[in-house]
Amino acid sequence: FSCSNNTAKYEALIHGLHWDRKKGIKNLQVFGDSELIINQVRGQHATKNDLLRNYKNRVWDLIEDFKDFNIVSIPRKKNEATDSLTVVGATFDVVDNIRRGKTQPHMHVIVRPIVPDNNTRWQ
């Protein structure tokens, strides 16, 4: 599916929220380095892109399950490892890497988006 850096960050946030909810966490503070995503989730930025609006709405649905939720901006320098994973997630070509034998047997790859509208390049 089509995956920009912003899409990858929303995907990561949503996966994290699902995990936290499954673990029964009720008070959550999230740290991120994307001012755009953080401000959209806080409702401080208009979300003009339809796809990102769908992601934001999914986040809003999930945070209703938490008693206390806060999302905080941190400098990208302090979030380099996570940012590197986001870039890899946004640019990793699953089919090509399988053909070349580059995937590891223990790797878990999700090839479908969380938001159903993001399905322009299903494989």
Coordinates of N, CA and C in Angstrom, one line a residue, residues 8-117:
A8 N 3.5 6.2 7.6 CA 4.3 5.2 8.5 C 4.2 5.6 9.9
K9 N 4.3 6.9 10.2 CA 4.3 7.3 11.6 C 2.9 7.1 12.2
Y10 N 1.8 7.4 11.4 CA 0.5 7.1 11.9 C 0.3 5.6 12.1
E11 N 0.8 4.7 11.2 CA 0.7 3.3 11.3 C 1.4 2.8 12.6
A12 N 2.6 3.4 12.9 CA 3.3 3.0 14.1 C 2.5 3.5 15.4
L13 N 2.0 4.7 15.3 CA 1.2 5.2 16.5 C 0.0 4.3 16.7
I14 N -0.7 3.9 15.7 CA -1.9 3.1 15.8 C -1.6 1.7 16.3
H15 N -0.5 1.1 15.8 CA -0.1 -0.2 16.3 C 0.3 -0.1 17.8
G16 N 1.0 0.9 18.2 CA 1.3 1.1 19.6 C 0.1 1.3 20.5
L17 N -0.9 2.0 20.0 CA -2.1 2.2 20.8 C -2.9 0.9 20.9
H18 N -2.9 0.1 19.9 CA -3.5 -1.2 19.9 C -2.8 -2.1 21.0
W19 N -1.5 -2.1 21.0 CA -0.7 -2.9 21.9 C -1.0 -2.4 23.3
D20 N -0.9 -1.1 23.5 CA -1.1 -0.6 24.9 C -2.5 -0.9 25.4
R21 N -3.5 -0.8 24.5 CA -4.9 -1.2 24.9 C -5.0 -2.6 25.3
K22 N -4.4 -3.5 24.5 CA -4.4 -4.9 24.8 C -3.7 -5.2 26.2
K23 N -2.7 -4.5 26.5 CA -2.0 -4.7 27.8 C -2.8 -4.0 29.0
G24 N -3.9 -3.4 28.7 CA -4.7 -2.8 29.8 C -4.2 -1.5 30.3
I25 N -3.3 -0.8 29.6 CA -2.8 0.5 30.0 C -3.9 1.5 29.9
K26 N -4.0 2.3 31.0 CA -5.1 3.3 31.0 C -4.6 4.7 30.9
N27 N -3.3 5.0 31.4 CA -2.7 6.3 31.4 C -1.5 6.2 30.4
L28 N -1.5 7.0 29.4 CA -0.5 6.9 28.3 C 0.0 8.2 27.9
Q29 N 1.4 8.3 27.8 CA 2.0 9.5 27.3 C 2.9 9.0 26.1
V30 N 2.6 9.6 24.9 CA 3.3 9.2 23.7 C 4.3 10.3 23.3
F31 N 5.4 9.9 22.9 CA 6.5 10.8 22.4 C 6.7 10.6 20.9
G32 N 6.7 11.7 20.2 CA 6.9 11.6 18.7 C 7.7 12.8 18.2
D33 N 8.3 12.7 17.1 CA 9.1 13.8 16.5 C 8.4 14.4 15.3
S34 N 7.2 14.0 15.0 CA 6.5 14.7 13.9 C 5.5 15.7 14.4
E35 N 5.9 17.0 14.2 CA 5.0 18.1 14.6 C 3.7 18.0 13.9
L36 N 3.7 17.6 12.6 CA 2.5 17.5 11.9 C 1.5 16.5 12.5
I37 N 2.0 15.3 12.7 CA 1.2 14.2 13.3 C 0.7 14.6 14.7
I38 N 1.6 15.1 15.5 CA 1.2 15.5 16.9 C 0.2 16.6 16.9
N39 N 0.4 17.6 16.1 CA -0.6 18.7 16.1 C -1.9 18.3 15.4
Q40 N -1.9 17.3 14.5 CA -3.2 16.8 13.9 C -3.9 16.0 15.0
V41 N -3.2 15.2 15.7 CA -3.8 14.4 16.8 C -4.4 15.3 17.9
R42 N -3.7 16.3 18.2 CA -4.1 17.3 19.2 C -5.3 18.1 18.7
G43 N -5.5 18.1 17.4 CA -6.6 19.0 16.9 C -6.1 20.4 16.7
Q44 N -4.8 20.6 16.7 CA -4.3 22.0 16.5 C -4.0 22.3 15.1
H45 N -3.9 21.3 14.2 CA -3.7 21.5 12.8 C -4.8 20.9 12.0
A46 N -5.2 21.6 11.0 CA -6.3 21.0 10.1 C -5.6 19.8 9.4
T47 N -6.4 18.8 9.1 CA -5.9 17.6 8.4 C -6.6 17.6 7.1
K48 N -6.0 18.2 6.1 CA -6.6 18.4 4.8 C -6.5 17.1 3.9
N49 N -5.5 16.4 4.1 CA -5.3 15.1 3.3 C -6.3 14.1 3.8
D50 N -7.1 13.5 2.8 CA -8.1 12.6 3.2 C -7.6 11.3 3.9
L51 N -6.5 10.8 3.4 CA -5.9 9.6 4.0 C -5.4 9.9 5.4
L52 N -4.7 11.0 5.6 CA -4.2 11.3 6.9 C -5.3 11.6 7.9
R53 N -6.4 12.2 7.4 CA -7.6 12.4 8.2 C -8.2 11.1 8.7
N54 N -8.2 10.1 7.8 CA -8.7 8.8 8.2 C -7.8 8.2 9.3
Y55 N -6.5 8.4 9.2 CA -5.6 7.9 10.2 C -5.8 8.6 11.5
K56 N -5.9 10.0 11.4 CA -6.1 10.8 12.7 C -7.4 10.3 13.3
N57 N -8.5 10.1 12.6 CA -9.7 9.7 13.2 C -9.6 8.3 13.8
R58 N -8.8 7.4 13.2 CA -8.6 6.1 13.9 C -7.9 6.3 15.2
V59 N -6.9 7.2 15.2 CA -6.2 7.5 16.5 C -7.2 8.0 17.5
W60 N -8.0 8.9 17.1 CA -9.0 9.5 18.0 C -9.9 8.4 18.6
D61 N -10.3 7.5 17.7 CA -11.2 6.4 18.2 C -10.5 5.6 19.3
L62 N -9.2 5.3 19.0 CA -8.4 4.5 20.0 C -8.1 5.2 21.3
I63 N -7.9 6.4 21.3 CA -7.5 7.1 22.5 C -8.7 7.3 23.5
E64 N -9.9 7.1 22.9 CA -11.1 7.1 23.8 C -11.0 6.0 24.9
D65 N -10.3 4.9 24.6 CA -10.2 3.8 25.5 C -9.2 4.1 26.7
F66 N -8.5 5.2 26.6 CA -7.5 5.5 27.7 C -8.1 6.5 28.7
K67 N -7.9 6.4 29.9 CA -8.3 7.3 30.9 C -7.6 8.6 30.8
D68 N -6.3 8.6 30.5 CA -5.5 9.8 30.3 C -4.5 9.6 29.2
F69 N -4.6 10.5 28.2 CA -3.7 10.4 27.0 C -3.1 11.7 26.8
N70 N -1.8 11.7 26.5 CA -1.0 12.9 26.1 C 0.0 12.5 25.1
I71 N 0.1 13.4 24.1 CA 1.1 13.2 23.0 C 2.0 14.4 23.0
V72 N 3.3 14.1 23.1 CA 4.3 15.1 23.3 C 5.4 15.1 22.2
S73 N 5.8 16.3 21.8 CA 6.8 16.4 20.7 C 8.2 16.3 21.3
I74 N 9.1 15.6 20.7 CA 10.5 15.6 21.1 C 11.3 15.8 19.9
P75 N 12.5 16.3 20.0 CA 13.4 16.6 18.9 C 13.7 15.3 18.1
R76 N 13.8 15.4 16.8 CA 14.1 14.2 16.0 C 15.5 13.5 16.5
K77 N 16.4 14.4 16.9 CA 17.7 13.9 17.4 C 17.5 12.9 18.5
K78 N 16.5 13.1 19.4 CA 16.3 12.2 20.5 C 15.5 11.0 20.1
N79 N 15.1 10.9 18.8 CA 14.2 9.9 18.4 C 14.8 9.2 17.1
E80 N 16.1 9.2 17.0 CA 16.7 8.7 15.8 C 16.4 7.2 15.5
A81 N 16.4 6.4 16.5 CA 16.2 5.0 16.2 C 14.8 4.8 15.7
T82 N 13.8 5.4 16.3 CA 12.4 5.3 15.8 C 12.2 5.9 14.4
D83 N 12.9 7.0 14.2 CA 12.8 7.6 12.9 C 13.4 6.7 11.8
S84 N 14.5 6.1 12.1 CA 15.1 5.1 11.2 C 14.2 4.0 10.8
L85 N 13.5 3.5 11.8 CA 12.5 2.4 11.6 C 11.4 2.9 10.7
T86 N 10.9 4.1 10.9 CA 9.8 4.7 10.1 C 10.3 4.8 8.7
V87 N 11.5 5.3 8.4 CA 12.0 5.4 7.0 C 12.1 4.0 6.4
V88 N 12.6 3.0 7.1 CA 12.7 1.7 6.6 C 11.3 1.2 6.3
G89 N 10.3 1.4 7.2 CA 9.0 0.9 7.0 C 8.3 1.6 5.8
A90 N 8.6 2.8 5.6 CA 8.0 3.6 4.4 C 8.6 3.2 3.1
T91 N 9.8 2.6 3.1 CA 10.5 2.4 1.8 C 10.8 0.9 1.5
F92 N 10.5 0.0 2.5 CA 10.8 -1.4 2.3 C 9.8 -2.0 1.3
D93 N 10.4 -2.6 0.3 CA 9.7 -3.3 -0.8 C 9.6 -4.8 -0.5
V94 N 8.5 -5.3 0.1 CA 8.4 -6.7 0.6 C 8.6 -7.6 -0.6
V95 N 7.9 -7.5 -1.7 CA 7.9 -8.4 -2.8 C 9.4 -8.5 -3.3
D96 N 10.0 -7.3 -3.6 CA 11.3 -7.3 -4.1 C 12.3 -8.0 -3.2
N97 N 12.2 -7.8 -1.9 CA 13.1 -8.4 -0.9 C 12.9 -9.9 -0.8
I98 N 11.6 -10.4 -1.0 CA 11.4 -11.8 -0.9 C 12.0 -12.4 -2.2
R99 N 11.9 -11.8 -3.3 CA 12.5 -12.3 -4.5 C 14.0 -12.5 -4.4
R100 N 14.6 -11.5 -3.8 CA 16.1 -11.5 -3.6 C 16.5 -12.3 -2.4
G101 N 15.6 -12.9 -1.7 CA 16.0 -13.7 -0.5 C 16.5 -12.9 0.6
K102 N 16.1 -11.6 0.7 CA 16.6 -10.8 1.8 C 15.8 -10.8 3.1
T103 N 14.6 -11.4 3.0 CA 13.8 -11.4 4.3 C 14.3 -12.5 5.2
Q104 N 14.2 -12.3 6.5 CA 14.6 -13.2 7.5 C 13.3 -14.1 7.8
P105 N 13.5 -15.4 8.1 CA 12.4 -16.3 8.4 C 11.6 -15.8 9.6
H106 N 12.2 -15.1 10.5 CA 11.5 -14.7 11.7 C 10.9 -13.3 11.6
M107 N 11.0 -12.7 10.4 CA 10.5 -11.4 10.2 C 8.9 -11.4 10.1
H108 N 8.3 -10.5 10.8 CA 6.8 -10.4 10.7 C 6.5 -9.2 9.8
V109 N 6.0 -9.3 8.7 CA 5.7 -8.2 7.8 C 4.2 -8.0 7.6
I110 N 3.8 -6.8 7.9 CA 2.3 -6.5 7.7 C 2.3 -5.8 6.3
V111 N 1.5 -6.3 5.4 CA 1.5 -5.7 4.1 C 0.1 -5.1 3.8
R112 N -0.7 -4.9 4.8 CA -1.9 -4.2 4.6 C -2.0 -3.0 5.6
P113 N -2.6 -2.0 5.1 CA -2.7 -0.8 6.0 C -3.8 -0.9 7.1
I114 N -3.6 -0.2 8.1 CA -4.6 -0.1 9.2 C -5.9 0.5 8.7
V115 N -5.7 1.6 8.0 CA -6.8 2.4 7.5 C -7.2 1.8 6.1
P116 N -8.4 1.2 6.0 CA -8.8 0.5 4.8 C -8.7 1.3 3.5
D117 N -8.8 2.6 3.6 CA -8.8 3.4 2.4 C -7.5 3.5 1.7

